[in-house]
Amino acid sequence: MKKIYKYTLALFALLSMSSCSEDFLDRFPTEDVPAEAATTTTDNLFLVVNGIHRSLYQRYNSQGEGGIGSMMIQTDVLGEDFVMTSAGNGWFNNTYKWVDHTNASDADDLFPYRVLYRVIRNANVIINGAENASGPTADRDAALGQALVYRAYCHFQLVQLYGKRYQAGAPNNQLGVPIRLTTENNPLARATVEEVYTQVNLDLDRALTLLDGYERPNKSHFDKSVALGLKARVALVQQNYPLAATLANQARQGYTLMSNDEYFNSFNTYTNREWMWGSFVQEDQTIFFANFGAYVSRNFSSTNIRTNPKAINSKLYNLISETDVRAKLFDPTGAHSNLPAGVTLASNFAKKPFTSQKFIAAGTGDSRMDVPYMRAAEMYLIEAEALSYSNENAAKQVLLALASNRDPSYTLSANTGAALKNEIYTQRRIELWGEGFRFYDLKRLNQPLDRTGANHDPALVGQLFEVPAGDNRWQWQIPLDEINSNPLVEQNPS
C-alpha cells in the first residue's frame, strides 16, 4: 500500500471547500500538517472532516477522476440501464465495455481503490486521535462519528467492487479487501468478506451512538439518518432483510418526497427535501470537466455531452407509465421539446432517442451540479424490497407511498412472490437511474448483465451484451500498484 498511502495530510489544505459551514472555512497555515496537529482541538477535527467532504468532488489524476461522482458513472455504465449514444470524446467508453476494471494495470481500475483508501486514511486520523482533542465533547463526538461513517462507507464500497458478493448463510470466507484501521502504510492481507462487513457494521454502530442528536450544518455532513441509511444498504447486501427494513424506515423519518414539479424542475440541488446526503459544488470550487455534471447533465456544452448525451435503456423506459413524472426525465424522441425550467439546447447538441434530462448543470458553460449520494426514495425502495421477503402486504404499502407520489395513476400492487420483487426492482432501476447503483444491485442479487434487445450500440459496448451471474468479471482486479507494493495481497482470478 505504499503508493496508495504515501499521501500526507496535504489534503487538509483543501479546506476552503464549499460543502462546509462558514465556521470551518479557514485553511491550515501550512500544507504539511502532522496528524498530531490535526487532532489537537475539535476545531481541527472538523477541518479534517471538511477536507474529506471536499475530497469527494476533487479532481484526481485526470478529468475522468472527479471523486465519488465519477465512481457513480463507472458503476452505472457497467450495467444495462445507462446507455452511451456515441463514442463522444472517449471518457468511460472502456468502462462501458468492461475493459477497465478487468485490467489490473488500468488507471480506472486503480481510481476507486486509491481514492477510497485515501479517504479511509484521513478518517483514521480522526478516529485514532479524537480522544485527545480539546474542545466540547459534543463536537468531538460529531467529528468522530462522521469519520467512522466515512471509514465504513469506503470499506463497504471497496468490498463490493473488489471482493465477491456476500451470501447470507454462508461463511463468506472469500477474499474481500484489506481493512485499514490506522494511518500506517504497512502491508496487509485481504480480509475475508465476512470480516470486512463485520468491521463496517462495528463502525456504523459506534457512529450511530456518537451522532445521536447531532444537528449538521448541511447535507454534506453526516447525521444519524445518513448512518442509518448506510447501515440499511449494508443490511440489504447482507440479505438481512428484517434489519434492512427497520433501518430504512428509521432513516427516512423526517424527510418528505418531492412533488412532481420539484422532481422535474428542481431535482439537482442538495437542499431538495428528499436528499439525505450529497455534495454541493460552489462556483470557486468547480473542477470543470471533471464535475459529475460534465458527463451526465443534458445541458452543459462539452464535447462529451454535445456528442454523447446519456440515455436510458429503451426496454426500461417502456416500463414507465405515461403518467409517471419520471417518464418526463427522458425523451424517447430525443427532441427535448419539454426541458426543465430555464434550460435550452443549442443546435449543435446531438438529439438521440431516450436521452436523459434528469441531471441539469448550472449552465451551458458551467458543469457544476450537486451530486446525490443518498435520497429518501432509496430508503422506501430498500424497505419495500426487504419487506417483500416476510410481509408482502406491508411491502406493497411502502411501494405505494413512493410510486403513487411519482405517478398519480399508480394503484396498490396486485403482484406477489417473484412478480412483486421484480416490480420493486423495476421501480428501483427507474428511480435511481444514473445515481451509481446498477452494478452493485446486479452483483448483490446475483443477476446477469443483459443488454440485449435495447438501444445499446454493438460497436460502443464492444459486443459485450451479456455477463453471466457469478462470472469472475464481477470482481474488479486488485490494482497492479497494490500488488507490486504489497506482497501480502492476492489477486482476483481473471
Short mmCIF file of C-alpha atoms in Angstrom, two decimals:
data_model
loop_
_atom_site.label_atom_id
_atom_site.label_comp_id
_atom_site.label_asym_id
_atom_site.label_seq_id
_atom_site.Cartn_x
_atom_site.Cartn_y
_atom_site.Cartn_z
CA MET A 1 0.00 0.00 0.00
CA LYS A 2 2.99 2.37 -0.12
CA LYS A 3 1.86 4.00 -3.33
CA ILE A 4 -1.71 4.19 -2.13
CA TYR A 5 -0.81 5.66 1.26
CA LYS A 6 2.14 7.91 0.54
CA TYR A 7 -0.11 10.96 0.77
CA THR A 8 0.46 13.37 3.68
CA LEU A 9 -2.20 15.44 5.28
CA ALA A 10 -1.76 17.91 2.44
CA LEU A 11 -5.35 17.06 1.63
CA PHE A 12 -6.32 19.27 4.52
CA ALA A 13 -5.02 22.30 2.66
CA LEU A 14 -8.12 21.90 0.51
CA LEU A 15 -10.23 23.33 3.27
CA SER A 16 -11.91 26.27 1.59
CA MET A 17 -14.44 23.74 0.40
CA SER A 18 -17.98 24.61 -0.48
CA SER A 19 -19.62 21.79 1.43
CA CYS A 20 -18.76 23.29 4.80
CA SER A 21 -20.38 25.82 7.02
CA GLU A 22 -18.57 29.16 7.22
CA ASP A 23 -17.19 28.29 10.65
CA PHE A 24 -14.96 25.70 9.07
CA LEU A 25 -13.62 27.52 6.01
CA ASP A 26 -10.27 28.59 7.43
CA ARG A 27 -7.16 26.96 5.99
CA PHE A 28 -4.35 25.45 7.94
CA PRO A 29 -1.29 27.76 7.64
CA THR A 30 0.82 25.03 6.03
CA GLU A 31 0.20 22.28 3.51
CA ASP A 32 2.15 19.73 5.55
CA VAL A 33 0.05 19.18 8.65
CA PRO A 34 1.14 16.47 11.08
CA ALA A 35 -1.61 14.18 12.32
CA GLU A 36 -0.93 15.40 15.85
CA ALA A 37 -1.75 19.00 14.86
CA ALA A 38 -4.88 17.87 13.06
CA THR A 39 -6.28 16.35 16.24
CA THR A 40 -5.27 18.85 18.92
CA THR A 41 -8.66 20.59 19.01
CA THR A 42 -12.19 19.81 17.95
CA ASP A 43 -12.00 22.73 15.50
CA ASN A 44 -9.07 20.98 13.83
CA LEU A 45 -11.00 17.72 13.75
CA PHE A 46 -13.71 19.46 11.76
CA LEU A 47 -11.09 20.85 9.38
CA VAL A 48 -10.13 17.25 8.69
CA VAL A 49 -13.78 16.22 8.29
CA ASN A 50 -14.31 19.07 5.85
CA GLY A 51 -11.20 18.08 3.93
CA ILE A 52 -12.73 14.64 3.49
CA HIS A 53 -16.01 16.18 2.34
CA ARG A 54 -14.10 18.20 -0.25
CA SER A 55 -12.19 15.14 -1.47
CA LEU A 56 -15.47 13.59 -2.65
CA TYR A 57 -15.61 16.04 -5.57
CA GLN A 58 -11.92 16.65 -6.13
CA ARG A 59 -10.22 16.05 -9.48
CA TYR A 60 -7.56 13.37 -9.16
CA ASN A 61 -5.24 12.17 -11.97
CA SER A 62 -7.49 13.00 -14.91
CA GLN A 63 -10.75 14.72 -15.73
CA GLY A 64 -12.43 11.30 -15.63
CA GLU A 65 -11.47 11.00 -11.95
CA GLY A 66 -13.80 13.52 -10.33
CA GLY A 67 -14.28 11.82 -6.98
CA ILE A 68 -17.40 9.88 -5.99
CA GLY A 69 -19.40 11.26 -8.94
CA SER A 70 -17.00 9.57 -11.37
CA MET A 71 -17.28 6.31 -9.45
CA MET A 72 -21.06 6.57 -9.76
CA ILE A 73 -20.66 6.85 -13.54
CA GLN A 74 -18.30 3.87 -13.60
CA THR A 75 -20.73 1.62 -11.75
CA ASP A 76 -23.71 2.69 -13.84
CA VAL A 77 -22.09 2.26 -17.25
CA LEU A 78 -21.20 -1.29 -16.22
CA GLY A 79 -24.90 -2.05 -16.05
CA GLU A 80 -27.61 -2.32 -18.70
CA ASP A 81 -29.70 0.76 -17.89
CA PHE A 82 -27.18 3.51 -18.67
CA VAL A 83 -26.61 3.87 -22.42
CA MET A 84 -23.84 5.68 -24.27
CA THR A 85 -25.27 7.09 -27.50
CA SER A 86 -21.89 7.65 -29.20
CA ALA A 87 -18.19 7.31 -28.55
CA GLY A 88 -18.06 11.03 -27.79
CA ASN A 89 -14.55 12.01 -26.81
CA GLY A 90 -13.75 8.69 -25.18
CA TRP A 91 -14.49 9.14 -21.48
CA PHE A 92 -15.83 6.00 -19.75
CA ASN A 93 -16.03 4.11 -23.05
CA ASN A 94 -13.74 1.27 -21.96
CA THR A 95 -15.57 1.05 -18.65
CA TYR A 96 -18.77 0.57 -20.67
CA LYS A 97 -17.07 -2.34 -22.47
CA TRP A 98 -15.96 -3.98 -19.19
CA VAL A 99 -12.33 -3.44 -20.18
CA ASP A 100 -11.05 -1.12 -17.44
CA HIS A 101 -11.93 -2.96 -14.25
CA THR A 102 -10.74 -6.30 -15.65
CA ASN A 103 -7.24 -4.89 -16.29
CA ALA A 104 -5.11 -4.59 -13.15
CA SER A 105 -2.79 -2.04 -14.76
CA ASP A 106 -5.61 0.29 -15.87
CA ALA A 107 -5.82 3.69 -14.17
CA ASP A 108 -9.61 3.44 -13.96
CA ASP A 109 -9.32 0.14 -12.09
CA LEU A 110 -6.96 1.84 -9.62
CA PHE A 111 -9.00 5.02 -9.22
CA PRO A 112 -11.67 3.84 -6.70
CA TYR A 113 -9.13 1.77 -4.77
CA ARG A 114 -6.72 4.66 -4.38
CA VAL A 115 -9.28 7.33 -3.54
CA LEU A 116 -11.38 5.26 -1.13
CA TYR A 117 -8.31 4.16 0.82
CA ARG A 118 -7.14 7.75 0.87
CA VAL A 119 -10.43 8.74 2.50
CA ILE A 120 -10.06 5.85 4.97
CA ARG A 121 -6.58 7.06 5.91
CA ASN A 122 -7.81 10.57 6.63
CA ALA A 123 -10.80 9.25 8.56
CA ASN A 124 -8.35 7.22 10.65
CA VAL A 125 -6.51 10.41 11.59
CA ILE A 126 -9.68 11.49 13.41
CA ILE A 127 -10.65 8.06 14.72
CA ASN A 128 -7.24 7.41 16.26
CA GLY A 129 -6.67 10.91 17.59
CA ALA A 130 -10.04 12.40 18.52
CA GLU A 131 -9.94 11.39 22.17
CA ASN A 132 -7.05 13.78 22.78
CA ALA A 133 -8.66 16.80 21.07
CA SER A 134 -9.55 19.67 23.33
CA GLY A 135 -12.97 21.22 22.93
CA PRO A 136 -16.63 20.41 23.52
CA THR A 137 -17.42 16.73 23.86
CA ALA A 138 -20.39 17.07 21.51
CA ASP A 139 -18.13 18.43 18.77
CA ARG A 140 -15.59 15.66 19.29
CA ASP A 141 -18.34 13.04 19.09
CA ALA A 142 -19.76 14.60 15.90
CA ALA A 143 -16.37 14.63 14.15
CA LEU A 144 -15.56 11.10 15.29
CA GLY A 145 -18.98 9.82 14.27
CA GLN A 146 -18.62 11.24 10.77
CA ALA A 147 -15.13 9.77 10.40
CA LEU A 148 -16.47 6.35 11.35
CA VAL A 149 -19.23 6.63 8.75
CA TYR A 150 -16.64 7.53 6.11
CA ARG A 151 -14.46 4.57 7.03
CA ALA A 152 -17.46 2.26 6.93
CA TYR A 153 -18.70 3.68 3.62
CA CYS A 154 -15.32 3.28 1.92
CA HIS A 155 -14.69 -0.28 3.10
CA PHE A 156 -18.25 -1.13 2.02
CA GLN A 157 -17.71 0.29 -1.47
CA LEU A 158 -14.34 -1.41 -1.81
CA VAL A 159 -15.53 -4.87 -0.81
CA GLN A 160 -18.47 -4.66 -3.22
CA LEU A 161 -16.13 -3.79 -6.09
CA TYR A 162 -13.04 -5.91 -5.46
CA GLY A 163 -14.48 -8.78 -3.41
CA LYS A 164 -17.02 -11.48 -4.15
CA ARG A 165 -20.66 -10.92 -3.30
CA TYR A 166 -21.91 -11.56 0.21
CA GLN A 167 -24.02 -14.71 0.59
CA ALA A 168 -26.29 -14.95 3.61
CA GLY A 169 -25.97 -18.25 5.46
CA ALA A 170 -22.52 -18.95 4.00
CA PRO A 171 -19.20 -18.50 5.86
CA ASN A 172 -18.22 -15.69 3.45
CA ASN A 173 -14.55 -16.53 3.81
CA GLN A 174 -13.90 -15.46 0.23
CA LEU A 175 -11.31 -12.69 -0.15
CA GLY A 176 -12.53 -9.16 0.44
CA VAL A 177 -10.17 -6.19 0.82
CA PRO A 178 -7.57 -5.09 3.39
CA ILE A 179 -9.12 -3.48 6.46
CA ARG A 180 -7.27 -0.26 7.32
CA LEU A 181 -7.78 0.92 10.89
CA THR A 182 -4.71 3.13 11.28
CA THR A 183 -2.83 5.70 9.20
CA GLU A 184 0.13 3.38 8.79
CA ASN A 185 1.01 2.06 5.33
CA ASN A 186 2.22 -1.38 6.40
CA PRO A 187 1.31 -4.25 4.05
CA LEU A 188 -1.92 -6.01 4.94
CA ALA A 189 -3.50 -9.14 3.51
CA ARG A 190 -7.02 -9.09 2.19
CA ALA A 191 -9.55 -9.74 4.94
CA THR A 192 -12.42 -12.07 4.25
CA VAL A 193 -15.71 -10.65 3.01
CA GLU A 194 -17.28 -11.53 6.38
CA GLU A 195 -14.54 -9.70 8.27
CA VAL A 196 -14.97 -6.57 6.16
CA TYR A 197 -18.73 -6.47 6.74
CA THR A 198 -18.20 -7.06 10.46
CA GLN A 199 -15.91 -4.02 10.63
CA VAL A 200 -18.29 -1.90 8.55
CA ASN A 201 -21.13 -2.67 10.94
CA LEU A 202 -18.98 -2.05 14.01
CA ASP A 203 -18.05 1.39 12.70
CA LEU A 204 -21.65 2.24 11.85
CA ASP A 205 -22.97 1.09 15.20
CA ARG A 206 -20.44 3.25 17.00
CA ALA A 207 -21.23 6.19 14.72
CA LEU A 208 -24.97 5.88 15.39
CA THR A 209 -24.32 6.38 19.10
CA LEU A 210 -21.97 9.31 18.57
CA LEU A 211 -24.24 11.09 16.07
CA ASP A 212 -27.40 10.73 18.12
CA GLY A 213 -28.77 14.26 18.49
CA TYR A 214 -26.18 15.88 16.21
CA GLU A 215 -27.62 18.63 14.00
CA ARG A 216 -25.44 19.03 10.93
CA PRO A 217 -24.86 22.38 9.21
CA ASN A 218 -25.75 20.99 5.77
CA LYS A 219 -26.24 17.77 3.86
CA SER A 220 -22.59 17.25 3.00
CA HIS A 221 -22.15 16.30 6.67
CA PHE A 222 -23.39 13.05 8.13
CA ASP A 223 -26.06 12.89 10.77
CA LYS A 224 -27.74 9.86 12.30
CA SER A 225 -30.18 9.50 9.40
CA VAL A 226 -27.36 9.00 6.90
CA ALA A 227 -25.62 6.48 9.14
CA LEU A 228 -28.93 4.60 9.42
CA GLY A 229 -29.35 4.77 5.65
CA LEU A 230 -25.88 3.39 5.03
CA LYS A 231 -26.43 0.60 7.53
CA ALA A 232 -29.71 -0.21 5.74
CA ARG A 233 -27.76 -0.52 2.49
CA VAL A 234 -25.29 -2.86 4.17
CA ALA A 235 -28.08 -4.99 5.65
CA LEU A 236 -29.73 -5.29 2.23
CA VAL A 237 -26.47 -6.51 0.67
CA GLN A 238 -26.06 -8.99 3.53
CA GLN A 239 -29.65 -10.17 2.92
CA ASN A 240 -30.54 -9.33 6.50
CA TYR A 241 -33.98 -8.23 5.37
CA PRO A 242 -35.70 -7.61 8.71
CA LEU A 243 -32.88 -5.29 9.77
CA ALA A 244 -32.76 -3.57 6.37
CA ALA A 245 -36.50 -2.81 6.52
CA THR A 246 -36.30 -1.42 10.04
CA LEU A 247 -33.24 0.74 9.39
CA ALA A 248 -34.54 2.12 6.09
CA ASN A 249 -37.80 3.12 7.75
CA GLN A 250 -35.92 4.84 10.57
CA ALA A 251 -33.56 6.59 8.17
CA ARG A 252 -36.30 8.21 6.08
CA GLN A 253 -38.17 9.69 9.03
CA GLY A 254 -38.22 13.49 8.80
CA TYR A 255 -37.80 13.50 5.01
CA THR A 256 -40.67 14.00 2.57
CA LEU A 257 -40.78 13.00 -1.07
CA MET A 258 -40.53 15.61 -3.80
CA SER A 259 -43.56 16.89 -5.63
CA ASN A 260 -43.71 16.09 -9.34
CA ASP A 261 -42.83 19.70 -10.15
CA GLU A 262 -39.78 19.55 -7.89
CA TYR A 263 -38.68 16.26 -9.42
CA PHE A 264 -38.83 17.69 -12.94
CA ASN A 265 -37.53 21.21 -12.31
CA SER A 266 -35.56 21.13 -9.05
CA PHE A 267 -34.00 17.69 -8.67
CA ASN A 268 -30.40 18.88 -8.88
CA THR A 269 -29.90 20.59 -5.54
CA TYR A 270 -28.82 19.05 -2.27
CA THR A 271 -31.29 21.26 -0.40
CA ASN A 272 -34.01 19.20 -2.10
CA ARG A 273 -36.30 17.92 0.66
CA GLU A 274 -35.67 14.23 -0.03
CA TRP A 275 -31.90 14.37 -0.46
CA MET A 276 -30.26 12.89 2.63
CA TRP A 277 -26.58 13.22 1.66
CA GLY A 278 -24.90 14.98 -1.22
CA SER A 279 -22.14 17.36 -2.28
CA PHE A 280 -22.73 21.00 -3.07
CA VAL A 281 -20.18 22.39 -5.53
CA GLN A 282 -19.93 26.15 -5.31
CA GLU A 283 -18.52 28.23 -8.13
CA ASP A 284 -15.00 28.74 -6.78
CA GLN A 285 -14.65 25.00 -6.06
CA THR A 286 -15.60 23.72 -9.51
CA ILE A 287 -13.46 21.02 -11.09
CA PHE A 288 -14.69 21.99 -14.55
CA PHE A 289 -14.59 19.00 -16.93
CA ALA A 290 -14.21 16.57 -14.01
CA ASN A 291 -17.54 17.51 -12.43
CA PHE A 292 -20.31 14.90 -12.35
CA GLY A 293 -22.42 17.28 -14.44
CA ALA A 294 -19.74 17.39 -17.14
CA TYR A 295 -20.71 13.83 -18.13
CA VAL A 296 -24.30 13.17 -17.08
CA SER A 297 -26.06 16.53 -17.41
CA ARG A 298 -28.11 17.31 -20.51
CA ASN A 299 -27.21 20.96 -20.94
CA PHE A 300 -23.50 21.54 -20.22
CA SER A 301 -21.82 22.41 -23.53
CA SER A 302 -18.90 19.99 -23.57
CA THR A 303 -17.84 17.77 -26.44
CA ASN A 304 -18.79 14.75 -24.36
CA ILE A 305 -22.36 15.87 -23.71
CA ARG A 306 -23.00 17.51 -27.08
CA THR A 307 -21.94 14.38 -28.96
CA ASN A 308 -22.72 11.66 -26.40
CA PRO A 309 -25.90 12.50 -24.49
CA LYS A 310 -26.61 9.73 -22.00
CA ALA A 311 -29.74 7.64 -22.46
CA ILE A 312 -31.89 5.20 -20.55
CA ASN A 313 -32.27 1.59 -21.65
CA SER A 314 -35.21 1.66 -24.06
CA LYS A 315 -36.71 -1.52 -22.59
CA LEU A 316 -36.66 0.04 -19.13
CA TYR A 317 -38.15 3.29 -20.40
CA ASN A 318 -41.04 1.37 -21.93
CA LEU A 319 -41.91 0.07 -18.47
CA ILE A 320 -42.55 3.61 -17.17
CA SER A 321 -46.18 4.71 -17.12
CA GLU A 322 -47.05 7.74 -19.26
CA THR A 323 -48.50 9.39 -16.15
CA ASP A 324 -45.28 8.89 -14.17
CA VAL A 325 -43.23 12.10 -13.77
CA ARG A 326 -40.08 10.03 -14.27
CA ALA A 327 -41.10 9.40 -17.87
CA LYS A 328 -40.55 13.13 -18.42
CA LEU A 329 -36.93 12.82 -17.26
CA PHE A 330 -36.15 11.03 -20.54
CA ASP A 331 -37.19 11.84 -24.08
CA PRO A 332 -37.90 8.84 -26.34
CA THR A 333 -37.73 11.13 -29.38
CA GLY A 334 -34.56 12.91 -28.32
CA ALA A 335 -36.01 16.26 -29.39
CA HIS A 336 -36.18 17.55 -25.80
CA SER A 337 -39.06 19.90 -26.50
CA ASN A 338 -40.06 19.80 -22.82
CA LEU A 339 -36.95 20.63 -20.81
CA PRO A 340 -36.83 21.71 -17.15
CA ALA A 341 -37.41 25.39 -16.49
CA GLY A 342 -34.73 27.71 -17.86
CA VAL A 343 -32.95 25.01 -19.90
CA THR A 344 -32.35 25.23 -23.65
CA LEU A 345 -30.19 23.21 -26.02
CA ALA A 346 -28.22 24.78 -28.84
CA SER A 347 -28.44 23.35 -32.34
CA ASN A 348 -25.04 21.67 -32.03
CA PHE A 349 -26.29 19.29 -29.28
CA ALA A 350 -26.90 15.81 -30.67
CA LYS A 351 -30.52 14.70 -30.33
CA LYS A 352 -30.72 10.97 -29.64
CA PRO A 353 -33.71 8.82 -28.62
CA PHE A 354 -34.26 8.06 -24.93
CA THR A 355 -31.73 10.63 -23.75
CA SER A 356 -31.88 11.88 -20.18
CA GLN A 357 -32.80 15.29 -18.86
CA LYS A 358 -32.79 14.17 -15.24
CA PHE A 359 -29.49 15.91 -14.48
CA ILE A 360 -29.14 19.60 -15.26
CA ALA A 361 -25.88 21.52 -14.82
CA ALA A 362 -25.66 25.12 -13.61
CA GLY A 363 -25.38 26.32 -17.23
CA THR A 364 -24.08 25.56 -20.70
CA GLY A 365 -20.70 26.93 -19.63
CA ASP A 366 -20.81 25.68 -16.04
CA SER A 367 -20.77 21.93 -15.38
CA ARG A 368 -21.48 22.19 -11.67
CA MET A 369 -24.42 20.36 -10.17
CA ASP A 370 -24.97 18.96 -6.71
CA VAL A 371 -24.17 15.25 -6.52
CA PRO A 372 -26.76 12.91 -4.94
CA TYR A 373 -25.31 10.18 -2.72
CA MET A 374 -28.42 9.20 -0.75
CA ARG A 375 -32.11 10.06 -1.08
CA ALA A 376 -35.17 9.16 0.95
CA ALA A 377 -36.64 7.44 -2.13
CA GLU A 378 -33.90 4.82 -1.85
CA MET A 379 -34.96 4.11 1.72
CA TYR A 380 -38.55 3.43 0.59
CA LEU A 381 -37.18 1.02 -2.01
CA ILE A 382 -34.92 -0.77 0.48
CA GLU A 383 -37.80 -1.09 2.92
CA ALA A 384 -40.20 -2.41 0.26
CA GLU A 385 -37.68 -4.92 -1.09
CA ALA A 386 -36.75 -6.15 2.37
CA LEU A 387 -40.38 -6.49 3.47
CA SER A 388 -41.22 -8.47 0.32
CA TYR A 389 -39.44 -11.43 1.91
CA SER A 390 -41.61 -11.51 5.02
CA ASN A 391 -44.68 -9.27 4.77
CA GLU A 392 -45.86 -8.66 1.23
CA ASN A 393 -48.83 -6.53 2.24
CA ALA A 394 -46.54 -4.16 4.14
CA ALA A 395 -44.11 -4.13 1.20
CA LYS A 396 -46.93 -3.13 -1.14
CA GLN A 397 -47.95 -0.24 1.12
CA VAL A 398 -44.40 1.14 1.22
CA LEU A 399 -44.11 0.77 -2.55
CA LEU A 400 -47.47 2.53 -2.96
CA ALA A 401 -46.25 5.50 -0.91
CA LEU A 402 -43.31 6.05 -3.28
CA ALA A 403 -44.80 5.02 -6.63
CA SER A 404 -48.05 6.95 -6.20
CA ASN A 405 -46.02 10.06 -5.43
CA ARG A 406 -44.27 9.70 -8.79
CA ASP A 407 -47.34 8.50 -10.68
CA PRO A 408 -50.82 9.63 -9.54
CA SER A 409 -52.32 6.75 -11.57
CA TYR A 410 -50.41 4.09 -9.65
CA THR A 411 -52.55 1.76 -7.56
CA LEU A 412 -51.71 -0.82 -4.92
CA SER A 413 -49.79 -3.68 -6.46
CA ALA A 414 -51.60 -6.96 -7.03
CA ASN A 415 -48.31 -8.84 -7.50
CA THR A 416 -46.99 -11.48 -5.15
CA GLY A 417 -43.81 -13.52 -4.84
CA ALA A 418 -41.21 -13.07 -7.58
CA ALA A 419 -43.52 -10.76 -9.53
CA LEU A 420 -43.71 -8.34 -6.60
CA LYS A 421 -39.94 -8.40 -6.17
CA ASN A 422 -39.47 -7.73 -9.89
CA GLU A 423 -41.86 -4.77 -9.66
CA ILE A 424 -39.82 -3.34 -6.80
CA TYR A 425 -36.56 -3.92 -8.70
CA THR A 426 -38.03 -2.11 -11.72
CA GLN A 427 -39.10 0.82 -9.58
CA ARG A 428 -35.57 0.93 -8.15
CA ARG A 429 -33.98 0.92 -11.61
CA ILE A 430 -36.21 3.79 -12.75
CA GLU A 431 -35.90 5.85 -9.58
CA LEU A 432 -32.13 5.56 -9.11
CA TRP A 433 -31.10 5.74 -12.77
CA GLY A 434 -27.74 7.49 -13.13
CA GLU A 435 -27.06 7.60 -9.38
CA GLY A 436 -24.47 4.81 -9.34
CA PHE A 437 -26.40 1.75 -8.12
CA ARG A 438 -26.88 -0.65 -11.01
CA PHE A 439 -23.61 -2.66 -10.95
CA TYR A 440 -23.92 -3.12 -7.20
CA ASP A 441 -27.56 -4.23 -7.49
CA LEU A 442 -26.88 -6.80 -10.19
CA LYS A 443 -23.99 -8.20 -8.17
CA ARG A 444 -25.80 -8.38 -4.81
CA LEU A 445 -28.82 -10.04 -6.43
CA ASN A 446 -26.57 -12.44 -8.34
CA GLN A 447 -28.23 -11.44 -11.60
CA PRO A 448 -26.56 -11.47 -15.03
CA LEU A 449 -25.83 -8.44 -17.16
CA ASP A 450 -28.25 -8.41 -20.09
CA ARG A 451 -28.11 -5.53 -22.57
CA THR A 452 -29.83 -7.41 -25.37
CA GLY A 453 -32.86 -6.08 -27.23
CA ALA A 454 -32.38 -2.47 -26.16
CA ASN A 455 -30.70 0.63 -27.59
CA HIS A 456 -27.07 -0.31 -26.85
CA ASP A 457 -24.86 0.10 -29.93
CA PRO A 458 -22.79 -3.09 -30.51
CA ALA A 459 -19.77 -1.02 -31.55
CA LEU A 460 -19.91 1.12 -28.41
CA VAL A 461 -20.26 -1.77 -25.96
CA GLY A 462 -17.58 -3.79 -27.75
CA GLN A 463 -20.16 -6.52 -28.40
CA LEU A 464 -20.37 -7.08 -24.63
CA PHE A 465 -24.09 -7.59 -24.12
CA GLU A 466 -24.15 -10.35 -21.52
CA VAL A 467 -22.12 -11.39 -18.48
CA PRO A 468 -23.35 -14.42 -16.51
CA ALA A 469 -24.01 -14.13 -12.80
CA GLY A 470 -21.02 -15.38 -10.84
CA ASP A 471 -18.54 -14.64 -13.63
CA ASN A 472 -15.05 -13.66 -12.43
CA ARG A 473 -15.51 -10.26 -14.08
CA TRP A 474 -17.93 -9.22 -11.34
CA GLN A 475 -14.84 -8.79 -9.15
CA TRP A 476 -12.62 -5.87 -10.12
CA GLN A 477 -8.95 -6.71 -10.41
CA ILE A 478 -6.78 -5.66 -7.48
CA PRO A 479 -4.73 -2.78 -8.95
CA LEU A 480 -1.22 -3.64 -10.07
CA ASP A 481 0.21 -0.78 -8.00
CA GLU A 482 -1.13 -2.52 -4.88
CA ILE A 483 0.08 -5.95 -5.98
CA ASN A 484 3.59 -4.60 -6.63
CA SER A 485 3.87 -2.75 -3.31
CA ASN A 486 2.04 -5.15 -1.01
CA PRO A 487 3.35 -8.74 -1.09
CA LEU A 488 0.50 -9.91 1.16
CA VAL A 489 -2.26 -9.11 -1.31
CA GLU A 490 -3.59 -11.87 -3.57
CA GLN A 491 -5.01 -11.08 -7.00
CA ASN A 492 -8.54 -11.98 -8.09
CA PRO A 493 -8.97 -14.61 -10.81
CA SER A 494 -9.27 -13.04 -14.27
#
